[in-house]
PDB file of N, CA and C in Angstrom:
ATOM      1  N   UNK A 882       9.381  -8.459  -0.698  1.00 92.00           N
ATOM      2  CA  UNK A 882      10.011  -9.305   0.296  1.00 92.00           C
ATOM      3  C   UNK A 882      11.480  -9.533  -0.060  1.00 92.00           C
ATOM      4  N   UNK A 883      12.204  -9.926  -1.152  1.00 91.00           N
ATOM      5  CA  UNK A 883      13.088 -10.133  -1.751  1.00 91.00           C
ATOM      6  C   UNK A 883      13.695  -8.645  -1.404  1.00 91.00           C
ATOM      7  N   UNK A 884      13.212  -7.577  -1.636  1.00 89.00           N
ATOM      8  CA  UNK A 884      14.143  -6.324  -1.604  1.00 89.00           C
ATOM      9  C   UNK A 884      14.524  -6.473   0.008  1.00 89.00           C
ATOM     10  N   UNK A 885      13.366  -6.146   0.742  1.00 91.00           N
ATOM     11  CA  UNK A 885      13.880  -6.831   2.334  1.00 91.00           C
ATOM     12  C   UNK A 885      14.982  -7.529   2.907  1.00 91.00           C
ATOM     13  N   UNK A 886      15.024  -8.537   2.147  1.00 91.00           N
ATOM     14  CA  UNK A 886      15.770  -9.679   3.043  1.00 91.00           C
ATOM     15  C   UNK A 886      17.308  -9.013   2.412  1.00 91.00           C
ATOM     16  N   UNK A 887      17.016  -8.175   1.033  1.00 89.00           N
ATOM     17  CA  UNK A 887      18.697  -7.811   0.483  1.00 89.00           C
ATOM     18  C   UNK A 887      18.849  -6.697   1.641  1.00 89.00           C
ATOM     19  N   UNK A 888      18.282  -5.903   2.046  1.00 86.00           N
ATOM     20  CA  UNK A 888      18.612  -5.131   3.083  1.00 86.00           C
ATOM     21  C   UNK A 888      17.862  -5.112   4.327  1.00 86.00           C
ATOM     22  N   UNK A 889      18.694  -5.986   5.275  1.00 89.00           N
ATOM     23  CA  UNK A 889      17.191  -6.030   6.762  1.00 89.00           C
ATOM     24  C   UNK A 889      17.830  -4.914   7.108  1.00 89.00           C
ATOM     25  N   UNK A 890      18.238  -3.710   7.326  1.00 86.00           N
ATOM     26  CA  UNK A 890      18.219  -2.786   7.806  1.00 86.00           C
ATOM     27  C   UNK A 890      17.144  -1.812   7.522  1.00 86.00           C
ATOM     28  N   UNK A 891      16.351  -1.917   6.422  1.00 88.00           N
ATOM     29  CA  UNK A 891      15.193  -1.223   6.187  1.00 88.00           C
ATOM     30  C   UNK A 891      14.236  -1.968   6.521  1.00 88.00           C
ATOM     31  N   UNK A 892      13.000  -0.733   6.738  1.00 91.00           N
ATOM     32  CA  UNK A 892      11.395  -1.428   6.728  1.00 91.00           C
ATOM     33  C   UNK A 892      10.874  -0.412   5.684  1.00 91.00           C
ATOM     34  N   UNK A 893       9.653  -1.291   5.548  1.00 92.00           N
ATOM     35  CA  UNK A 893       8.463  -0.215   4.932  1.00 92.00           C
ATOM     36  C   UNK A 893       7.243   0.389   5.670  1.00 92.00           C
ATOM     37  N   UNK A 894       7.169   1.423   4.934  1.00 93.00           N
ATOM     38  CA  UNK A 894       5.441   1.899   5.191  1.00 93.00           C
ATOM     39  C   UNK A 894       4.743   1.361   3.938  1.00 93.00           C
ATOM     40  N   UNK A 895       3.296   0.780   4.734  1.00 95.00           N
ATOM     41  CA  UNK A 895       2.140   0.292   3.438  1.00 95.00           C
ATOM     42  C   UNK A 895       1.229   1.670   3.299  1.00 95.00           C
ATOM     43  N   UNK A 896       1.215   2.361   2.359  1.00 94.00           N
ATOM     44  CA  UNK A 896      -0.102   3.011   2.596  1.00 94.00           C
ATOM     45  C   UNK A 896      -1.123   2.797   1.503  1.00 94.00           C
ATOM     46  N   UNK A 897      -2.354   2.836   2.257  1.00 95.00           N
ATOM     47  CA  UNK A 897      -3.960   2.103   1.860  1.00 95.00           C
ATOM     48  C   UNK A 897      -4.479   3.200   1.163  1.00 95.00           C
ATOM     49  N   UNK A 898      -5.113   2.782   0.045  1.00 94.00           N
ATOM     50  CA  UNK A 898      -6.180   4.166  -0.657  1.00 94.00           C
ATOM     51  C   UNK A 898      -7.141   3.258  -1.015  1.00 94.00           C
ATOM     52  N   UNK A 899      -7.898   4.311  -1.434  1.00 92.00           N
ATOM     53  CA  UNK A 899      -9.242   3.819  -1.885  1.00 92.00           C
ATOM     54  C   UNK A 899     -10.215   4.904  -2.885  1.00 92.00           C
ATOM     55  N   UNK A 900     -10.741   4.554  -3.468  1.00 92.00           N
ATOM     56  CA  UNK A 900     -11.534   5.220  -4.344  1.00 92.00           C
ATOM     57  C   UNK A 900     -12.654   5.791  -3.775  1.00 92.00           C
ATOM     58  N   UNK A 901     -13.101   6.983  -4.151  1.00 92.00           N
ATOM     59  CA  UNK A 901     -14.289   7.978  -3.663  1.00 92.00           C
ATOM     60  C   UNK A 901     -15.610   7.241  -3.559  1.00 92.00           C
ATOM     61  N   UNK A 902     -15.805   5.764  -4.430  1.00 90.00           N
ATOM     62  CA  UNK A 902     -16.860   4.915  -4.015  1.00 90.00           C
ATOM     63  C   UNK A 902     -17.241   4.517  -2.932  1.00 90.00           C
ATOM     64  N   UNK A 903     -18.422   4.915  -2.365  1.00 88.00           N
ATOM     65  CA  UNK A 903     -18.677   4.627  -0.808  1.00 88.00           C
ATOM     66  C   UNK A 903     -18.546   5.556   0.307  1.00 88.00           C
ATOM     67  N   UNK A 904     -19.056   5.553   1.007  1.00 92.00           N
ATOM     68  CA  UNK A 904     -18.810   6.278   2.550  1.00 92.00           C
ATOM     69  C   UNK A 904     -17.509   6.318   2.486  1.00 92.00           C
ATOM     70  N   UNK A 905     -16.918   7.836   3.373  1.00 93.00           N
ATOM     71  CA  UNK A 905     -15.699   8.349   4.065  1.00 93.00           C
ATOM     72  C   UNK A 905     -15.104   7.026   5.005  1.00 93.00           C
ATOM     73  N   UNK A 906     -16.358   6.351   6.032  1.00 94.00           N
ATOM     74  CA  UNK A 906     -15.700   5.179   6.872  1.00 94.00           C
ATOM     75  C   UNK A 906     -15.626   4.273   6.541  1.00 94.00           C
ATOM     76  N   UNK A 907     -16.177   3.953   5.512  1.00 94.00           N
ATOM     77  CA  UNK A 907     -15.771   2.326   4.694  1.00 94.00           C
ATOM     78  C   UNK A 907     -14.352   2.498   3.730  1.00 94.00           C
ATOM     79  N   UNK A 908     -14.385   3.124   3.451  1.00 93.00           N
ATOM     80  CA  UNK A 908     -12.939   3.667   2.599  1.00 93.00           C
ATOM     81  C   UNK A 908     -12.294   3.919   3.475  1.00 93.00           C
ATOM     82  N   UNK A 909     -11.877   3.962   4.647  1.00 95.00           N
ATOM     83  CA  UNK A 909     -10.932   4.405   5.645  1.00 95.00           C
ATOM     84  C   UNK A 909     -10.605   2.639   6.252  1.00 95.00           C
ATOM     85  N   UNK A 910     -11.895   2.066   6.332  1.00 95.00           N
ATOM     86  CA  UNK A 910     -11.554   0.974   6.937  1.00 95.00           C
ATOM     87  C   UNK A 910     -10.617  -0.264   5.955  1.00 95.00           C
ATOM     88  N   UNK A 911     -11.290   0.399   4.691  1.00 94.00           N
ATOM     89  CA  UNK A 911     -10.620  -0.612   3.395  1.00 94.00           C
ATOM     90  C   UNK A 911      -9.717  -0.357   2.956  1.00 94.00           C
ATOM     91  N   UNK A 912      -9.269   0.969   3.264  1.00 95.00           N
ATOM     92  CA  UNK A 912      -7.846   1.290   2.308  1.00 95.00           C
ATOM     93  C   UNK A 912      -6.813   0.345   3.813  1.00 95.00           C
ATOM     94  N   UNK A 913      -6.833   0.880   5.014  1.00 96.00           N
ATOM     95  CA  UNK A 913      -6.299  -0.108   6.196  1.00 96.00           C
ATOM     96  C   UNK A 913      -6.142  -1.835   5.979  1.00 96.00           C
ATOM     97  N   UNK A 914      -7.631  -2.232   5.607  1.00 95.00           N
ATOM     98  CA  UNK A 914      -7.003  -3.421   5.388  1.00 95.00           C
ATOM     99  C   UNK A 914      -6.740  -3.949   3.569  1.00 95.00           C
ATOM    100  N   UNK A 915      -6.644  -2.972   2.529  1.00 94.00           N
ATOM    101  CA  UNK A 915      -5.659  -3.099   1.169  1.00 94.00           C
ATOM    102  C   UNK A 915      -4.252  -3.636   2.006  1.00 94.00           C
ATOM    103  N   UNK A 916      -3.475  -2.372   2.910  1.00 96.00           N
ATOM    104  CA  UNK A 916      -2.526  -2.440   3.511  1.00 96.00           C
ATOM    105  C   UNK A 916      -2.411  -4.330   4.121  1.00 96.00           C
ATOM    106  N   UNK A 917      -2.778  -4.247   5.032  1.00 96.00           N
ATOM    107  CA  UNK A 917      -3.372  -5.399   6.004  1.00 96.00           C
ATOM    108  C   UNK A 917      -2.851  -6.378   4.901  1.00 96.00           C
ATOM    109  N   UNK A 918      -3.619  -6.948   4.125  1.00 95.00           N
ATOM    110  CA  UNK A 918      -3.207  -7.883   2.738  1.00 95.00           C
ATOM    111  C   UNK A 918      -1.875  -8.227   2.490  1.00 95.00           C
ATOM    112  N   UNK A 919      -1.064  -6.698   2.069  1.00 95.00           N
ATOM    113  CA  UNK A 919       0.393  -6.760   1.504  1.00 95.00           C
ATOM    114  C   UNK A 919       1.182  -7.113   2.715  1.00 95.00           C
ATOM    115  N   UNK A 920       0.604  -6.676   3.809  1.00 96.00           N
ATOM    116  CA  UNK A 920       1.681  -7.049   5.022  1.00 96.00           C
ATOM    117  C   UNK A 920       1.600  -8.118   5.207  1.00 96.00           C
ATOM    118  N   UNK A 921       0.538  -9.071   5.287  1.00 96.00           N
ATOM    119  CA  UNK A 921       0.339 -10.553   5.156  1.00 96.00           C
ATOM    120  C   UNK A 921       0.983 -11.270   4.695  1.00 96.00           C
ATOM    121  N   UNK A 922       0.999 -10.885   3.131  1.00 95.00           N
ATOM    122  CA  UNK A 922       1.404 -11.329   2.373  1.00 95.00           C
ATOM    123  C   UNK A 922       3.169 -11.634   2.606  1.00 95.00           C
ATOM    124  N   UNK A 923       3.488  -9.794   2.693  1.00 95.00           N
ATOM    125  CA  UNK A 923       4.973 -10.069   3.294  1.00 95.00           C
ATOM    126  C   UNK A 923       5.651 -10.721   4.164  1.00 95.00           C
ATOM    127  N   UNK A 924       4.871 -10.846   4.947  1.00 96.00           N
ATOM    128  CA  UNK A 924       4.894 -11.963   6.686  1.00 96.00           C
ATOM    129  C   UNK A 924       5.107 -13.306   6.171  1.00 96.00           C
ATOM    130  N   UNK A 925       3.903 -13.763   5.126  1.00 96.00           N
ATOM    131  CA  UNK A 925       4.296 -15.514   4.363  1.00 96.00           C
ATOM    132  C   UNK A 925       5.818 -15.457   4.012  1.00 96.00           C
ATOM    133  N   UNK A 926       6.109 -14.590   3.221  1.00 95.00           N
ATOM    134  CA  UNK A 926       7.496 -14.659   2.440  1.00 95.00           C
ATOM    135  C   UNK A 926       8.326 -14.208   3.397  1.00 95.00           C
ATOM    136  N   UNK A 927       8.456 -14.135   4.875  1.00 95.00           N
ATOM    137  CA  UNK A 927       9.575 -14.212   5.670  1.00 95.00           C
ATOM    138  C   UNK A 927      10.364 -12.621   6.332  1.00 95.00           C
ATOM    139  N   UNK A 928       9.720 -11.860   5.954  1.00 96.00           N
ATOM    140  CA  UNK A 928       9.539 -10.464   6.304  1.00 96.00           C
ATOM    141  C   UNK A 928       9.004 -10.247   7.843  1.00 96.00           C
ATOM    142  N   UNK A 929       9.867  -9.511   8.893  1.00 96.00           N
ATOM    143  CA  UNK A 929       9.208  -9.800  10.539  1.00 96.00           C
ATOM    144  C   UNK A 929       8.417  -8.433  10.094  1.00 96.00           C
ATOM    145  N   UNK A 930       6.972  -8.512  11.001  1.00 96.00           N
ATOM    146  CA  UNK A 930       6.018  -7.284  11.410  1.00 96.00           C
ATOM    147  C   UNK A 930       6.670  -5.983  11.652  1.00 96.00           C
ATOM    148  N   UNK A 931       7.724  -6.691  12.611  1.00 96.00           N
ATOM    149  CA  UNK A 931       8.062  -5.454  13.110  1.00 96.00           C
ATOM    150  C   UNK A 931       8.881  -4.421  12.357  1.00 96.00           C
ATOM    151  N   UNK A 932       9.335  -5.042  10.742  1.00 95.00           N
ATOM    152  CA  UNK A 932       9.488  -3.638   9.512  1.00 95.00           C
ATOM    153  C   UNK A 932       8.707  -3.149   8.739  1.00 95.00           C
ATOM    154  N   UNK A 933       7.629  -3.334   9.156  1.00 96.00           N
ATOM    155  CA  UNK A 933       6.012  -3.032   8.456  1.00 96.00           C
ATOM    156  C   UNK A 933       5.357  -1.736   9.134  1.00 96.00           C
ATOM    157  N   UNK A 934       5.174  -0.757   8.413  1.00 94.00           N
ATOM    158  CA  UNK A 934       3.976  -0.104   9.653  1.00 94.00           C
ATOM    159  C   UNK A 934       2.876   0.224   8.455  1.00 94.00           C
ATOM    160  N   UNK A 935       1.916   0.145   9.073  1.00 96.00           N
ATOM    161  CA  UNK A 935       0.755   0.709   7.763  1.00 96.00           C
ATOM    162  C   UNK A 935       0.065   1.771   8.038  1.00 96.00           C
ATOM    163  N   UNK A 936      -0.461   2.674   7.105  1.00 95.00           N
ATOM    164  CA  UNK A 936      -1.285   4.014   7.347  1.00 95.00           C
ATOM    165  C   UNK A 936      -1.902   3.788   6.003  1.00 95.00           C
ATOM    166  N   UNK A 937      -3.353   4.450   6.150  1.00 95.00           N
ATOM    167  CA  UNK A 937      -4.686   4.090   6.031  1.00 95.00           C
ATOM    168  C   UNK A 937      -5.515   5.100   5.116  1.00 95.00           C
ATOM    169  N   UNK A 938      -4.837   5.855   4.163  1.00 94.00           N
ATOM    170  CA  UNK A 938      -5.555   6.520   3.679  1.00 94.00           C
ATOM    171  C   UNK A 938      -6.845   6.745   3.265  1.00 94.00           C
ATOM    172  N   UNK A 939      -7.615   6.024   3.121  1.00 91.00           N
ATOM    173  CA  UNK A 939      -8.853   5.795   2.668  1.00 91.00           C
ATOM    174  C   UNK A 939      -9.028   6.774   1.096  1.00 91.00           C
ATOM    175  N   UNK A 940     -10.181   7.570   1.718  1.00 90.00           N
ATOM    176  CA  UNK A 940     -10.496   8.458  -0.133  1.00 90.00           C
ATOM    177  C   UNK A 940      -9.770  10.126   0.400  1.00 90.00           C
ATOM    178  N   UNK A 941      -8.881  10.156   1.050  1.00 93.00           N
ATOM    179  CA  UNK A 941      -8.911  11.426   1.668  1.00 93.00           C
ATOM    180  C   UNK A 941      -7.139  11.758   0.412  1.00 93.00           C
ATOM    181  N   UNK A 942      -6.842  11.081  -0.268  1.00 87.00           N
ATOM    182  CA  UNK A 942      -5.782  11.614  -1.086  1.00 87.00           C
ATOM    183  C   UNK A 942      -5.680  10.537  -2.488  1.00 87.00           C
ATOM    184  N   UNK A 943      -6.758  11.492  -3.325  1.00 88.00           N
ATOM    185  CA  UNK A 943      -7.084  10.589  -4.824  1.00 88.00           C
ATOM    186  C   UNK A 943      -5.745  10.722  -5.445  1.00 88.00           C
ATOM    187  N   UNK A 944      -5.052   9.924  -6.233  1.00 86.00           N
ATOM    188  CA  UNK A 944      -4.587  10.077  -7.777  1.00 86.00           C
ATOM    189  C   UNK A 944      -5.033  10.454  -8.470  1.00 86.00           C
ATOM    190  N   UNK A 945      -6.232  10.438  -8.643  1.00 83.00           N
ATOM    191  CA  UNK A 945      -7.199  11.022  -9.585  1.00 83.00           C
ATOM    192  C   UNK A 945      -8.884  11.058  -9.278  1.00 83.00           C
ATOM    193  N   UNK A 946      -9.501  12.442  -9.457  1.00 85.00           N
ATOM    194  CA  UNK A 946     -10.834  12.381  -8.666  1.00 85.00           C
ATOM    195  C   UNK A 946     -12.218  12.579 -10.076  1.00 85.00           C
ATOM    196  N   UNK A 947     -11.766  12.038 -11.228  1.00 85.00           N
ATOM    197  CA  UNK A 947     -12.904  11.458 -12.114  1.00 85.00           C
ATOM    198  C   UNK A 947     -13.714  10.296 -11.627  1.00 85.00           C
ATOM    199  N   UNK A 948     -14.912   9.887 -12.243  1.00 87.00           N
ATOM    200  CA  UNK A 948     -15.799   9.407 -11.930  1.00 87.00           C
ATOM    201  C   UNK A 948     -15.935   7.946 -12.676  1.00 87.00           C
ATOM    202  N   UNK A 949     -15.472   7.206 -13.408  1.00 88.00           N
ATOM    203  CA  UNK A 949     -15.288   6.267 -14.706  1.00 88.00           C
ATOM    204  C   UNK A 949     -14.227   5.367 -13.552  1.00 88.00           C
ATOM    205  N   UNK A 950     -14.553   4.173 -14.024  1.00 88.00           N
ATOM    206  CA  UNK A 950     -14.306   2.994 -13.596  1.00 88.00           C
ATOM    207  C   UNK A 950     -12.873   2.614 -13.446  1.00 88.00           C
ATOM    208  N   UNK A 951     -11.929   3.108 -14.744  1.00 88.00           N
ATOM    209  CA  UNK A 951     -10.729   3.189 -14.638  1.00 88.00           C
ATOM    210  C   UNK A 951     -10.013   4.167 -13.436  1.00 88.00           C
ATOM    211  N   UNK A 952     -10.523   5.063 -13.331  1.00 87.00           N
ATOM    212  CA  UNK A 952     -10.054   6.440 -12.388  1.00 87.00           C
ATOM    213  C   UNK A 952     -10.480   5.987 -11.086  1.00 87.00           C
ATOM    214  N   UNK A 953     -11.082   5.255 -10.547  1.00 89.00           N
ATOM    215  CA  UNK A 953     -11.341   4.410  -9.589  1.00 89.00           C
ATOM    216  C   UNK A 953     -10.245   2.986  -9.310  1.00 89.00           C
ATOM    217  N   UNK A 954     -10.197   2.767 -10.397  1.00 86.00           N
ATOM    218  CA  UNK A 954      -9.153   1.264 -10.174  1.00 86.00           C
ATOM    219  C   UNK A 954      -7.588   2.225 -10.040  1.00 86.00           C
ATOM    220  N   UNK A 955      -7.830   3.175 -10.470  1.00 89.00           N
ATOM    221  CA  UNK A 955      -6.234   3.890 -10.148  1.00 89.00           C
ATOM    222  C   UNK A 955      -6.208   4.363  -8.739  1.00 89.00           C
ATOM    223  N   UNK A 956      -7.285   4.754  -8.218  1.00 89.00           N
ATOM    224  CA  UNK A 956      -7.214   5.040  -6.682  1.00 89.00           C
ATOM    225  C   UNK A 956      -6.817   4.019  -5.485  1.00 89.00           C
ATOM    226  N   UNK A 957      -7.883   2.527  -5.964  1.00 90.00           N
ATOM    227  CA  UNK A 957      -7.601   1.312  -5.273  1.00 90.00           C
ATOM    228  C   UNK A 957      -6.346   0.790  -5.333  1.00 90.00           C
ATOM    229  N   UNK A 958      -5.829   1.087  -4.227  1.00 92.00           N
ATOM    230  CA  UNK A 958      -4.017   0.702  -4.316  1.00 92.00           C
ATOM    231  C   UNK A 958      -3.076   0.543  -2.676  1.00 92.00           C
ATOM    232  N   UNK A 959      -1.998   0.395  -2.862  1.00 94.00           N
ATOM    233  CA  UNK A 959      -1.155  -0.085  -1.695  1.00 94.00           C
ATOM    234  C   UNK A 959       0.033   0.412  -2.554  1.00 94.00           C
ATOM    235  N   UNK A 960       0.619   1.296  -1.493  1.00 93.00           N
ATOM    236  CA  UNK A 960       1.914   2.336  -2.001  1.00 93.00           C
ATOM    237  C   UNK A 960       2.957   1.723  -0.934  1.00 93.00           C
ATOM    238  N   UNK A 961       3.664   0.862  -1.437  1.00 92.00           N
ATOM    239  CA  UNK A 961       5.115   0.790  -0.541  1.00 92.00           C
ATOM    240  C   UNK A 961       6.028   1.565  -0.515  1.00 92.00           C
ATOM    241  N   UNK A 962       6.465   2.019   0.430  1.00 90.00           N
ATOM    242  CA  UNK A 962       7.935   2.758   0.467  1.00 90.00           C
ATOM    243  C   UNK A 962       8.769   2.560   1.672  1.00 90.00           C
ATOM    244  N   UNK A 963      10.062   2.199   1.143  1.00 88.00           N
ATOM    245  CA  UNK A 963      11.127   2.211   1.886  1.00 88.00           C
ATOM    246  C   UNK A 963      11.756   3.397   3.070  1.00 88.00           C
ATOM    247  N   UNK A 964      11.446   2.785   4.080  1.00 80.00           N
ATOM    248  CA  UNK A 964      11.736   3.980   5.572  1.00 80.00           C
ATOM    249  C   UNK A 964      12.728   3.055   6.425  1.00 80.00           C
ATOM    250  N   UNK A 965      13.074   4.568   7.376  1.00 66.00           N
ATOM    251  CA  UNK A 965      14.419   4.026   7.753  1.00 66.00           C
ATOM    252  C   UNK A 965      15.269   3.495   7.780  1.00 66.00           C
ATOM    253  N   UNK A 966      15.971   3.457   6.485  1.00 61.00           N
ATOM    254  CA  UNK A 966      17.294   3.541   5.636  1.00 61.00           C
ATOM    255  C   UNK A 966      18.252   4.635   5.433  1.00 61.00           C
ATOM    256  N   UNK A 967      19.340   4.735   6.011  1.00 64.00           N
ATOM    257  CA  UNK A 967      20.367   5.966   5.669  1.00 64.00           C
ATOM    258  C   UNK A 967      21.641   5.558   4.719  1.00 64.00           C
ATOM    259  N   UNK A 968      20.893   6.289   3.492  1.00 58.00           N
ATOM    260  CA  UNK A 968      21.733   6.137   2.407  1.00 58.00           C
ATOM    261  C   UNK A 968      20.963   6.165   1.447  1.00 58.00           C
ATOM    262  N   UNK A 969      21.474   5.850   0.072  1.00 56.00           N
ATOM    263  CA  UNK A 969      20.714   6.156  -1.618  1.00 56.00           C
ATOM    264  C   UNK A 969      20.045   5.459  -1.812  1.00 56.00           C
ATOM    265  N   UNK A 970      19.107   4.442  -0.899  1.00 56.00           N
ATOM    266  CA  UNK A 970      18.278   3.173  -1.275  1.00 56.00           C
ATOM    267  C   UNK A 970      16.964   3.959  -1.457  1.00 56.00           C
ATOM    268  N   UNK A 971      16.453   4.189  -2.340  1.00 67.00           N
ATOM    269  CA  UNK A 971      15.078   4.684  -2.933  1.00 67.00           C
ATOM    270  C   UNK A 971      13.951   3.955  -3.552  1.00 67.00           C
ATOM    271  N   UNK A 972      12.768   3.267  -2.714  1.00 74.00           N
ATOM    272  CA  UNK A 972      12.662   2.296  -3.552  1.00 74.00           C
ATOM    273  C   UNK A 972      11.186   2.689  -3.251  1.00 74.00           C
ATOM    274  N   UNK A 973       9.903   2.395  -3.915  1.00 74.00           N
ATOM    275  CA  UNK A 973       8.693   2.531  -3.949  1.00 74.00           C
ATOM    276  C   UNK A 973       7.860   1.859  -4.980  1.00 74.00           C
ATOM    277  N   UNK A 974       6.978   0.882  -4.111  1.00 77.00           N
ATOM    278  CA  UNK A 974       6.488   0.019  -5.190  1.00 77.00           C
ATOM    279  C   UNK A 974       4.453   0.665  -5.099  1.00 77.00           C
ATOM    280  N   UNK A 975       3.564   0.271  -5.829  1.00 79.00           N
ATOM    281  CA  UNK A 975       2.632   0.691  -6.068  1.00 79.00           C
ATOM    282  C   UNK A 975       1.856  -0.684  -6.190  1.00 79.00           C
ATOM    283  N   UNK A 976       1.176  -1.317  -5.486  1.00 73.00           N
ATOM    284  CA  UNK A 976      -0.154  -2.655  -5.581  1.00 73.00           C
ATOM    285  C   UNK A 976      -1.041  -2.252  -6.026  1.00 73.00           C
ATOM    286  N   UNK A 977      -1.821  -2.707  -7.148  1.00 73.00           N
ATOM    287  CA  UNK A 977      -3.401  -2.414  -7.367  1.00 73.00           C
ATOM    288  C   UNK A 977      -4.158  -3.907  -6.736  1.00 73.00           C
ATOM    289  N   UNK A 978      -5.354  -3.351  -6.509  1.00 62.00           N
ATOM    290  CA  UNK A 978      -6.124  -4.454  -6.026  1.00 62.00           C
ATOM    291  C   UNK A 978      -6.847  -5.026  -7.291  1.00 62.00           C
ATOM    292  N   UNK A 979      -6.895  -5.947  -7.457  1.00 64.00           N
ATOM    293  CA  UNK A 979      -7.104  -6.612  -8.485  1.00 64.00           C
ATOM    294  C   UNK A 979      -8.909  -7.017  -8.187  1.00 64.00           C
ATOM    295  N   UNK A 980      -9.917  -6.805  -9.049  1.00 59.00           N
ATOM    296  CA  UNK A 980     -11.373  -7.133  -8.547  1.00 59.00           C
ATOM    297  C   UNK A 980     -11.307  -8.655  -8.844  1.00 59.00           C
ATOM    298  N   UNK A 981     -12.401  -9.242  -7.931  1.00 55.00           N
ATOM    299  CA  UNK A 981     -12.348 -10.882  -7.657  1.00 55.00           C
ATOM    300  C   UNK A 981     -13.406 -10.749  -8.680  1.00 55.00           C
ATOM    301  N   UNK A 982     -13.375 -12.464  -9.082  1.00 54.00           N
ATOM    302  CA  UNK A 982     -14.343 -12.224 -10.423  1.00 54.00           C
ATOM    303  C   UNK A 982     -15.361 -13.122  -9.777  1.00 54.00           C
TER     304      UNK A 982
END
């Protein structure tokens, strides 16, 4: 949010992943709302919708396709990146979802 407000001329894309755990359509629906979350989130801290767009990867593009618990928590994630900006602003942040205890 903070990078935002230093440049409102940019927005981001959220994109949603998810780990090979589970059905193709539950991982499609969850990596969408991982996304869903961070945009929320960004919306509290003063960020308009309308520099947000989200896409939904689900399990269809692993980081890594081992089977162990860690290699799974590396899949569960929210990839920000900075779009439509013209000029050297390069910026890409990476969310893990953190498990509720």
């Amino acid at each position: 949010a903070d990078f935002l407000k230093i440049y409102p001329s940019t927005s981001i894309e959220l994109q949603g992943y998810a780990s090979k755990v589970g059905n193709h359509g539950h991982n499609m629906a969850l990596s969408q709302h991982r996304a869903e979350e961070v945009e929320s989130a960004l919306i509290n801290n003063g960020v308009s919708h309308t520099r947000i767009r989200i896409v939904g990867f689900g399990d269809t593009n692993l980081a890594d396709t081992g089977d162990d618990e860690i290699t799974h928590a590396k899949n569960r994630k929210v990839v920000a990146t900075v779009v439509g900006h013209k000029g050297s602003i390069k910026k890409e942040w990476t969310i893990f979802t953190k498990k509720a205890k």
